[in-house]
Short mmCIF file of C-alpha atoms in Angstrom, two decimals:
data_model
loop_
_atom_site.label_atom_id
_atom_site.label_comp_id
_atom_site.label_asym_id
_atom_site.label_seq_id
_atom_site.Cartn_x
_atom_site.Cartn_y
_atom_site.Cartn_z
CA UNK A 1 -76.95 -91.77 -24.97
CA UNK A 2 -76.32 -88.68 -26.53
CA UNK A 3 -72.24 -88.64 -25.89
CA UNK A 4 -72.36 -91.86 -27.28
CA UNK A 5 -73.74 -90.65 -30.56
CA UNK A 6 -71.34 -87.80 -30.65
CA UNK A 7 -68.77 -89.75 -29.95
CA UNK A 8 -69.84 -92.37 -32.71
CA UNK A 9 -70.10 -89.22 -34.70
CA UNK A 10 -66.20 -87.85 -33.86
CA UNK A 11 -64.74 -91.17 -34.46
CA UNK A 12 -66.38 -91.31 -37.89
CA UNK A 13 -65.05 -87.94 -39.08
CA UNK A 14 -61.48 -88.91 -37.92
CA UNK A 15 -61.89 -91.95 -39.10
CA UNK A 16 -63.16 -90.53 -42.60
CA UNK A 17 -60.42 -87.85 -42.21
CA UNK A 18 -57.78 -90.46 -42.09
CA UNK A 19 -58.57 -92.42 -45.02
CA UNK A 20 -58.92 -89.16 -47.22
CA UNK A 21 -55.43 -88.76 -45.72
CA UNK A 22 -54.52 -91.91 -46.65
CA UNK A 23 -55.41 -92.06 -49.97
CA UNK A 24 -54.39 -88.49 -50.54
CA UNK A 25 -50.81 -89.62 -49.37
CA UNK A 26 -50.82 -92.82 -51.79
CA UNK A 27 -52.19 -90.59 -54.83
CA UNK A 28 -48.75 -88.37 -53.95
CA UNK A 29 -46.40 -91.55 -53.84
CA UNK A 30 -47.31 -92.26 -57.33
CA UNK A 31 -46.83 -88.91 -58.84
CA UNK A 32 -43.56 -88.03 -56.74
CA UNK A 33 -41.63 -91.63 -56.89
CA UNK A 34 -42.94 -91.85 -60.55
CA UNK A 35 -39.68 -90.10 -62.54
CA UNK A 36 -41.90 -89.58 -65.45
CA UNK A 37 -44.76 -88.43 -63.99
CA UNK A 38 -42.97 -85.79 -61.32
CA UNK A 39 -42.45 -82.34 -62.36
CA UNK A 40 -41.22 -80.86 -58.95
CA UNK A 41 -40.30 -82.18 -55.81
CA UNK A 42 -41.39 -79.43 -53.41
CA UNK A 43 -44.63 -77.94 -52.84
CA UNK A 44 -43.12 -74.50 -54.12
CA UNK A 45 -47.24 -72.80 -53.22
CA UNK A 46 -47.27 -73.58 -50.15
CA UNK A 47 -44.02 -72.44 -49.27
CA UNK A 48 -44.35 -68.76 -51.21
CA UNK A 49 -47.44 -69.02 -49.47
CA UNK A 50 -45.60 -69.42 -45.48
CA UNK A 51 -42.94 -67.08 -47.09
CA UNK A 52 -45.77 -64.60 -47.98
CA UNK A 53 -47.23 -64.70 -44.10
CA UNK A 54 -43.78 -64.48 -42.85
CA UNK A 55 -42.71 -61.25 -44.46
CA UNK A 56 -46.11 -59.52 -43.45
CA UNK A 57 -45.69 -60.68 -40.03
CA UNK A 58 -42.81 -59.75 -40.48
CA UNK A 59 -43.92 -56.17 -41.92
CA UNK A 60 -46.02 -55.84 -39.17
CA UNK A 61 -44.13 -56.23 -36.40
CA UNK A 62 -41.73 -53.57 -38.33
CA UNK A 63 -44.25 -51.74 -38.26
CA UNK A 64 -44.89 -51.64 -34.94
CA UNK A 65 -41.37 -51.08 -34.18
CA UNK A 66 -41.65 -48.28 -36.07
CA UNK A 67 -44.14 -46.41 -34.46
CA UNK A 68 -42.82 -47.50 -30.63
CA UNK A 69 -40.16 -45.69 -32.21
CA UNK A 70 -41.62 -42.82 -33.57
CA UNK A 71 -43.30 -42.21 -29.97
CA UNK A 72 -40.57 -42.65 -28.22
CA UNK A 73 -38.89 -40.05 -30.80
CA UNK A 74 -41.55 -37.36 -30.30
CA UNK A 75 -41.65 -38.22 -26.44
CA UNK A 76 -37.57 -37.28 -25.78
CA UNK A 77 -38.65 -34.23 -28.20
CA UNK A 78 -40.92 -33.12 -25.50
CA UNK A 79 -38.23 -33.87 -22.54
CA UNK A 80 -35.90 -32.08 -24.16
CA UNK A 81 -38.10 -28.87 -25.00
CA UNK A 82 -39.04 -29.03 -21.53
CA UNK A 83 -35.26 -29.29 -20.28
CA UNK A 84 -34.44 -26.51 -22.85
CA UNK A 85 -37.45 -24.46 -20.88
CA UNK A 86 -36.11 -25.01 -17.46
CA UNK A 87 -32.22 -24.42 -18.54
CA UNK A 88 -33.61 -20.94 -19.91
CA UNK A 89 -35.63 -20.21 -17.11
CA UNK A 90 -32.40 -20.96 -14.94
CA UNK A 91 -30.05 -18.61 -17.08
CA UNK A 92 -32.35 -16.05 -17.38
CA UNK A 93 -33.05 -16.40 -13.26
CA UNK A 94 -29.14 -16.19 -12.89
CA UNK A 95 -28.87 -13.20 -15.48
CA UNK A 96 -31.15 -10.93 -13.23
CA UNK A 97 -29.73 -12.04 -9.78
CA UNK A 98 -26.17 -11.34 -11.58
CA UNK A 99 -27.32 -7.91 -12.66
CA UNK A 100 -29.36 -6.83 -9.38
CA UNK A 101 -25.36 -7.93 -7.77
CA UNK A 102 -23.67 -5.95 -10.33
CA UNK A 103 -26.02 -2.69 -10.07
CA UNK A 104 -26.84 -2.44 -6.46
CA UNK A 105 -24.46 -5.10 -4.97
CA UNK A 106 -21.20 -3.32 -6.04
CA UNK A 107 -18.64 -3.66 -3.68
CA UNK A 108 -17.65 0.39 -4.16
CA UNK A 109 -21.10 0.62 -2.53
CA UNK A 110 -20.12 -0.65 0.59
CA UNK A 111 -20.04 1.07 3.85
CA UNK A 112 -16.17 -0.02 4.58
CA UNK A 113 -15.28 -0.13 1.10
CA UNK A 114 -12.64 2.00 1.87
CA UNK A 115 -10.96 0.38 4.50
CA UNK A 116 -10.31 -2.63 2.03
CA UNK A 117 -9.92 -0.77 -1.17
CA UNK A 118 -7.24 -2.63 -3.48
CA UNK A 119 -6.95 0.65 -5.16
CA UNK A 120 -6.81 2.69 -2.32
CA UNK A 121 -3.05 3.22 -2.60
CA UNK A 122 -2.92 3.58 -6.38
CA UNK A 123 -5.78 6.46 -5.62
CA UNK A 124 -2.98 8.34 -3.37
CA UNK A 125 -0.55 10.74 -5.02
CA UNK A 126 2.99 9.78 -5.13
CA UNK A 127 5.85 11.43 -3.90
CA UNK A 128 7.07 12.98 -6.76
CA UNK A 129 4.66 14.23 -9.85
CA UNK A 130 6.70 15.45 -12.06
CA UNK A 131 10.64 17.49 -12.01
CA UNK A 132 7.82 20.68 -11.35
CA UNK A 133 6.01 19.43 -8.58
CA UNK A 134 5.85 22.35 -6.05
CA UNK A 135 6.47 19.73 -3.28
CA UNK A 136 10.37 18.58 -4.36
CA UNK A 137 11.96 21.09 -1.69
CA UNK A 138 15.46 20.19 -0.49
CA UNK A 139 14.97 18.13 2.25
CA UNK A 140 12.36 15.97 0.92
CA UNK A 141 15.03 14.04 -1.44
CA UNK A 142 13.39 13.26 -4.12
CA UNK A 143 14.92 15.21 -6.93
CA UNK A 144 18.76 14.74 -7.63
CA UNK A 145 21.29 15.47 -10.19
CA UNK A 146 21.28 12.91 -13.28
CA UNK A 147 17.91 11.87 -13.49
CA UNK A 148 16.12 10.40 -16.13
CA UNK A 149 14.32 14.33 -17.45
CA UNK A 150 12.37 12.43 -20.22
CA UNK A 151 10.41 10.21 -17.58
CA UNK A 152 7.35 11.90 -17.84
CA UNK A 153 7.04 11.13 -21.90
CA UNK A 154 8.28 7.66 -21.67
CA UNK A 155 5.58 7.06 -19.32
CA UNK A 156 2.90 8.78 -21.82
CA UNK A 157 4.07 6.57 -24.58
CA UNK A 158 3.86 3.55 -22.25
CA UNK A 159 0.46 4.72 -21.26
CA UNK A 160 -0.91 4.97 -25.01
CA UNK A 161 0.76 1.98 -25.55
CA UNK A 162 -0.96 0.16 -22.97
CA UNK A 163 -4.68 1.76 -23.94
CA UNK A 164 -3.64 0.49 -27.66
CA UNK A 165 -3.50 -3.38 -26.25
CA UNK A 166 -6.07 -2.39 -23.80
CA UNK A 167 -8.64 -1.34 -26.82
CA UNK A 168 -7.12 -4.50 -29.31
CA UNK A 169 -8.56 -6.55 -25.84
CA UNK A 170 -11.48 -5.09 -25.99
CA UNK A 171 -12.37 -5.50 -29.31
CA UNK A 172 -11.49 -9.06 -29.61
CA UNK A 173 -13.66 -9.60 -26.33
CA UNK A 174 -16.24 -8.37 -28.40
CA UNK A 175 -15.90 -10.03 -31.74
CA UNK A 176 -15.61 -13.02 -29.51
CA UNK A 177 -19.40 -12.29 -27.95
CA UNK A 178 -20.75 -11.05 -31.51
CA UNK A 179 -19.70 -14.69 -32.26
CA UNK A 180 -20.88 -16.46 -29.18
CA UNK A 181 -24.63 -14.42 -29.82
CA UNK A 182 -24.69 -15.45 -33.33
CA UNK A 183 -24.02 -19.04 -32.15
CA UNK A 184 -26.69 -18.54 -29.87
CA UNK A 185 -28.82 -17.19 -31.91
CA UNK A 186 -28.50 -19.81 -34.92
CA UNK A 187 -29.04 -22.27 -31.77
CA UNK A 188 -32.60 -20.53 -31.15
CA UNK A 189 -34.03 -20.38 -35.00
CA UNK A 190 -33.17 -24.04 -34.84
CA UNK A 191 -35.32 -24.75 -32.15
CA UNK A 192 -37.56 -21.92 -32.96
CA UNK A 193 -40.38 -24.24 -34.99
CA UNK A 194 -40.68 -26.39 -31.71
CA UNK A 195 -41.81 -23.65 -29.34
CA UNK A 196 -44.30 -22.60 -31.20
CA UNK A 197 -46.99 -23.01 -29.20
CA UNK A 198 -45.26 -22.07 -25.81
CA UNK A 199 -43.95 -18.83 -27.55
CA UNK A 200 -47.85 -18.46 -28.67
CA UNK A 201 -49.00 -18.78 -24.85
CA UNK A 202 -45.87 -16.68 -23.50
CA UNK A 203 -46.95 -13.86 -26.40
CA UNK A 204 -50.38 -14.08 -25.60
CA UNK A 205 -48.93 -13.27 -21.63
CA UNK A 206 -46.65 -10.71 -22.29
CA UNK A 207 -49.34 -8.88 -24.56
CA UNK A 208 -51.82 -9.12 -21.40
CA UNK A 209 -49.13 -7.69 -19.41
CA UNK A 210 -48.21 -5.11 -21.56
CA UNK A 211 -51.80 -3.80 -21.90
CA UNK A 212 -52.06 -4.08 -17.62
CA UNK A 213 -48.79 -1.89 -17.95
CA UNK A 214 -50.05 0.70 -20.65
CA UNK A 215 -53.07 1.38 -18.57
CA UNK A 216 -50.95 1.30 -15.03
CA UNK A 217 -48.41 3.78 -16.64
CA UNK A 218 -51.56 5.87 -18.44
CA UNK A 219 -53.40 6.02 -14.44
CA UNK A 220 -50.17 6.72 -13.36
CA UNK A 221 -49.32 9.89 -15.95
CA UNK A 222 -53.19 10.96 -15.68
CA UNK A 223 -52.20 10.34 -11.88
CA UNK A 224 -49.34 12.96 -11.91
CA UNK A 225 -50.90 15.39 -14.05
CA UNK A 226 -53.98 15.59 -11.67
CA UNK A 227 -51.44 15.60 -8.73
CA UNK A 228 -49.60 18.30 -10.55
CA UNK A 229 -52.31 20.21 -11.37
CA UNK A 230 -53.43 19.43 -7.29
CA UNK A 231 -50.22 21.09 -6.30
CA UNK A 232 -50.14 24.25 -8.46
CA UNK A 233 -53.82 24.98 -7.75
CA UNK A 234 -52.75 24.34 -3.77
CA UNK A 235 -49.67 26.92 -4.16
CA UNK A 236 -52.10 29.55 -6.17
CA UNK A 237 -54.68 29.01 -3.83
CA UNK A 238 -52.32 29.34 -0.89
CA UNK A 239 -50.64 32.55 -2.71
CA UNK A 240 -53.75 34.00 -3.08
CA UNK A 241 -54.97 33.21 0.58
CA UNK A 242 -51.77 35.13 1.51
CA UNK A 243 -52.11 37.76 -0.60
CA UNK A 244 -55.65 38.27 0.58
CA UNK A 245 -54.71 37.77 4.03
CA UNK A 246 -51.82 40.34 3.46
CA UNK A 247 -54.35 42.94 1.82
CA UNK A 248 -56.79 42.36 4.71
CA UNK A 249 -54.36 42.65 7.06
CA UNK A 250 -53.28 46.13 5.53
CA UNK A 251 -56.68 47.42 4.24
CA UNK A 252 -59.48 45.95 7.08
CA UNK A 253 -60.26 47.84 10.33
CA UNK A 254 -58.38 46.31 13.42
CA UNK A 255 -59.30 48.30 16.24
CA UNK A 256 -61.95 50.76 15.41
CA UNK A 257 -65.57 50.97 14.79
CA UNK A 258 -64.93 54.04 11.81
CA UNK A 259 -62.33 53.04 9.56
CA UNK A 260 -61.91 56.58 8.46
CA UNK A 261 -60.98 57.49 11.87
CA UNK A 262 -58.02 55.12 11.95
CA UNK A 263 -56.63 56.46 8.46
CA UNK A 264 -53.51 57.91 8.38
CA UNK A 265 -52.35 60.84 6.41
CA UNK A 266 -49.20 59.08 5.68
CA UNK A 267 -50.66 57.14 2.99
CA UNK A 268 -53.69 54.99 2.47
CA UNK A 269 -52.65 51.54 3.76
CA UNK A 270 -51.52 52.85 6.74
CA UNK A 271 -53.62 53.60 10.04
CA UNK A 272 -53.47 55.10 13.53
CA UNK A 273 -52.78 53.15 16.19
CA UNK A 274 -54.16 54.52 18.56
CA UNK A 275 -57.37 55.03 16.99
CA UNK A 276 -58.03 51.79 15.74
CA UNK A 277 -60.60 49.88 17.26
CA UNK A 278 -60.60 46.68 16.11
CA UNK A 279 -62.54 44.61 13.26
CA UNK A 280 -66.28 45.15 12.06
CA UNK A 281 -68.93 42.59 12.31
CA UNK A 282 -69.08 42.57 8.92
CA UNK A 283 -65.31 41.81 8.52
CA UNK A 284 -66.17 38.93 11.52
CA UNK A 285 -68.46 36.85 9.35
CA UNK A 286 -66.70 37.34 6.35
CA UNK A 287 -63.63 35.81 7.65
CA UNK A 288 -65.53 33.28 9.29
CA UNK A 289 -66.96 32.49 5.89
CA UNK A 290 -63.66 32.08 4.32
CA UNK A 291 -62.41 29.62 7.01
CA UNK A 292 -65.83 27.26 6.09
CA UNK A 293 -64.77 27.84 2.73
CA UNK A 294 -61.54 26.70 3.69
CA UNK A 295 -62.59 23.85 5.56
CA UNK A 296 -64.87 22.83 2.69
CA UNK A 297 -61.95 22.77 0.35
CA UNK A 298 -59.75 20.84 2.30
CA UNK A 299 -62.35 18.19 3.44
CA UNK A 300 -63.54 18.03 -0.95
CA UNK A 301 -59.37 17.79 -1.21
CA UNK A 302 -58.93 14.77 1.31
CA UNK A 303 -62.01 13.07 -0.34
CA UNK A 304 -60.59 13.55 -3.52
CA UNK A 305 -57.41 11.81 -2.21
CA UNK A 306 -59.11 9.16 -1.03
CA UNK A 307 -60.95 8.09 -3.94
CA UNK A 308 -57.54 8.49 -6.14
CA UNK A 309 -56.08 6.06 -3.54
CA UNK A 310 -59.08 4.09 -3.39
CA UNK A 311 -58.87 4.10 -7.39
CA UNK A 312 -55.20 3.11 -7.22
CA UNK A 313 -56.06 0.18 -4.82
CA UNK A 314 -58.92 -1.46 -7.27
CA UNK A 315 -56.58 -1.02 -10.40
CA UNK A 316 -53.64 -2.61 -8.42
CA UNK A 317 -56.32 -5.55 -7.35
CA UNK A 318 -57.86 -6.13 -10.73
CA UNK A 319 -53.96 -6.22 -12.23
CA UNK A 320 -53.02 -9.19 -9.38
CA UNK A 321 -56.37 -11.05 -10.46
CA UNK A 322 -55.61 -10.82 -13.89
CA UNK A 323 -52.29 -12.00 -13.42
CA UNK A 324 -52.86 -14.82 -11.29
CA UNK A 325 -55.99 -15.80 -13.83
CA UNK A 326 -53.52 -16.01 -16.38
CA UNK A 327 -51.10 -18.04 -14.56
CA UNK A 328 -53.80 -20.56 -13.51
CA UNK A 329 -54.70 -20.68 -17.18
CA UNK A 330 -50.66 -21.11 -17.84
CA UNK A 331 -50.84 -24.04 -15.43
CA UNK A 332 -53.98 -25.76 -16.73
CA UNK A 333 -52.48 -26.07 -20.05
CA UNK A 334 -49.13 -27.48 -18.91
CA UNK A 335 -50.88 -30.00 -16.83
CA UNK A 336 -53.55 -30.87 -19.42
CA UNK A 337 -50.26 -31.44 -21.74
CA UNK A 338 -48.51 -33.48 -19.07
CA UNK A 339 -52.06 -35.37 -18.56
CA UNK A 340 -52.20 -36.10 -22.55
CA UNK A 341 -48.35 -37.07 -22.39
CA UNK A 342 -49.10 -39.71 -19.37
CA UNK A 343 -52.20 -41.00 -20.66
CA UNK A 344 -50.34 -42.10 -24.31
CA UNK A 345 -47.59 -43.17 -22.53
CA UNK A 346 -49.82 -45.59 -20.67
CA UNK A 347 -51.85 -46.54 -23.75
CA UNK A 348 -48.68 -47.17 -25.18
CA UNK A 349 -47.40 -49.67 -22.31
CA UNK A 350 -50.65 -51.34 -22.19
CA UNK A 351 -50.63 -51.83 -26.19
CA UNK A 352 -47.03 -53.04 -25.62
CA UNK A 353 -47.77 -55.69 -22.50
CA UNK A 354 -50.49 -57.08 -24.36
CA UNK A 355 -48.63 -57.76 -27.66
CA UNK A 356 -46.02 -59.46 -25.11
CA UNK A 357 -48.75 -61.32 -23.27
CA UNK A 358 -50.25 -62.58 -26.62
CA UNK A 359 -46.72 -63.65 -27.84
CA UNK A 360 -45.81 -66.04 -24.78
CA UNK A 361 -49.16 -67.26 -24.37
CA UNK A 362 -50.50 -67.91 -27.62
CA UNK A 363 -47.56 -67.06 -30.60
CA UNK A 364 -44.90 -69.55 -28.39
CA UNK A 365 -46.70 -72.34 -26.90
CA UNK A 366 -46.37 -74.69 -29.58
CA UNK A 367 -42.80 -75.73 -28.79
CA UNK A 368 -41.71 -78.74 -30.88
CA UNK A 369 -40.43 -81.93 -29.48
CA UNK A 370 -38.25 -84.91 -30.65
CA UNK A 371 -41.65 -86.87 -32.00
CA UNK A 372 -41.17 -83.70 -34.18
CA UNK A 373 -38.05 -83.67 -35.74
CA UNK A 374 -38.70 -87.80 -35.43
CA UNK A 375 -41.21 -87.65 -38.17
CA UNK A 376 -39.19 -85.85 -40.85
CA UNK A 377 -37.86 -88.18 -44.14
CA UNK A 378 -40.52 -90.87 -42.96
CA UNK A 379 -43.13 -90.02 -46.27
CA UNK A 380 -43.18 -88.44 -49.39
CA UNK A 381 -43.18 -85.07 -47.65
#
């Protein structure tokens, strides 16, 4: 009962619909077939009005163009800063293996260098020096009658000639490099306001490094002092020790119970031998004392050795910790960039599929048919 009275209801307002239509159409007969009466004949509202929606449709999808565009921009900015990165990183990896070859790689170095020397006969004197070498003698045929006596200055003017090109070379080799590092150089201002923020975080590195290395190199001079000092307090105290020994050698009693007995008339470091009787008790202990006083020093030396080392160790564990804490913290931030990168790229696809989505299921459906284009020219429209 109820569909019924809706659909009572629906065929009313069509119907009702229709005739307002109708009428509607038949009021717009008589004012467009009328010559007198009709002013116009297009609806020129409507269509500034579907002109209007057009162009900001059309704005719009600009728009959007526009900022795919300006993404994609700022995304081959990033690519490219991080190619520029890795091609330094490269160059400056291949600088240092190239100058580890060329300072402790040379091939002069070698063990057999000289067995495959290209210079090794150029290094050997020639026959013949000059028309005074001391070695021309008769039989060795090498001087004769009509020779050319003004060899020796030809060849020096050759030889300044040559060092003249030689140094016009060099120069021009080096105007050319001034040129190629002021290319370079022009090349890295350019880029210089887009690694800001790496040359921030690579500043921020180097200035933790370069404190580690100020207090490694200030350990290490406070290090060499104290070993220095170590060393000269080691020779003193082993000059002293000999001197003592030396003077106890030549003043104590060896051999005899009265020193004055084994005194010699001879002079007052020297004794009797055959009245000396040996060493005193007293003389017993008191080099017994200096050996523990010995022993005491060396075992308050070797501990002091070993905490210097042990000192060394921590300082060389605390730089490693703070080095590798500042490398994770290098690596966080590169991935939490990479992260942000990804996640707007996807937001960006997403946006993207579901403008295309929208556009072939809803923006393209209505495809017109024949009955369409049928219906044109049939009215006053």
């Amino acid at each position: 009962m109820l569909n019924s009275l809706f659909i009572n209801h629906q065929d009313q307002k069509e119907a009702l619909a229709i005739e307002r239509r109708r009428r509607f159409e038949e009021s717009r007969k008589q004012r467009i077939f009328n010559a007198r009466r009709r002013l116009i004949g297009v609806d020129t509202e409507a269509l500034g009005l579907q002109v209007q929606q057009k162009h900001g449709a059309e704005q719009a999808q600009a728009e959007q163009q526009r900022k795919i565009a300006e993404e994609m921009r700022r995304q081959e900015q990033v690519l490219l800063l991080k190619q520029y990165e890795q091609r330094q990183e490269r160059m400056r990896e291949e600088n240092e293996l190239n100058r580890f070859r060329a300072s402790h790689q040379k091939p002069e170095q070698s063990r057999d260098f000289d067995l495959f020397d290209p210079n090794g006969l150029k290094k050997t004197l020639p026959a013949r020096l000059g028309d005074d070498d001391p070695r021309l003698t008769i039989s060795g045929a090498q001087k004769f009658d009509g020779e050319d006596l003004e060899e020796r200055h030809r060849r020096k003017v050759q030889v300044e000639q040559q060092r003249s090109w030689l140094e016009q070379q060099i120069q021009e080799k080096r105007q050319a490099e001034i040129d190629r590092r002021a290319a370079e150089t022009f090349l890295e201002e350019s880029l210089m306001s887009r690694e800001n923020q790496l040359h921030q975080l690579a500043s921020q590195e180097r200035y933790a490094r370069g404190k580690i290395q100020e207090a490694i190199n200030e350990f290490n001079r406070r290090l060499m002092t104290e070993q220095e000092q170590q060393r000269l307090r080691r020779e003193r105290e082993e000059q002293e020790d000999n001197l003592a020994e030396i003077y106890n050698n030549l003043t104590s009693d060896v051999l005899t119970e009265n020193p004055d007995a084994a005194k010699s008339s001879f002079g007052p470091n020297r004794v009797i031998t055959a009245q000396y009787k040996g060493m005193s008790t007293e003389e017993i202990e008191q080099i017994r004392r200096t050996q523990e006083q010995q022993l005491e020093e060396l075992k308050r030396k070797r501990e002091n050795e070993a905490n210097t080392r042990k000192a060394w160790d921590q300082l060389a564990n605390d730089f490693d910790r703070t080095v590798t804490m500042k490398e994770r913290e290098l690596n966080r931030r590169r991935h939490a960039l990479a992260e942000q990168i990804r996640h707007e790229n996807h937001e960006l696809s997403m946006e993207q599929h579901r403008k295309l989505q929208h556009l072939d299921k809803v923006v393209y459906q209505n495809r017109p048919t024949q009955a369409y284009f049928d219906q044109f020219n049939t009215c006053t429209r």
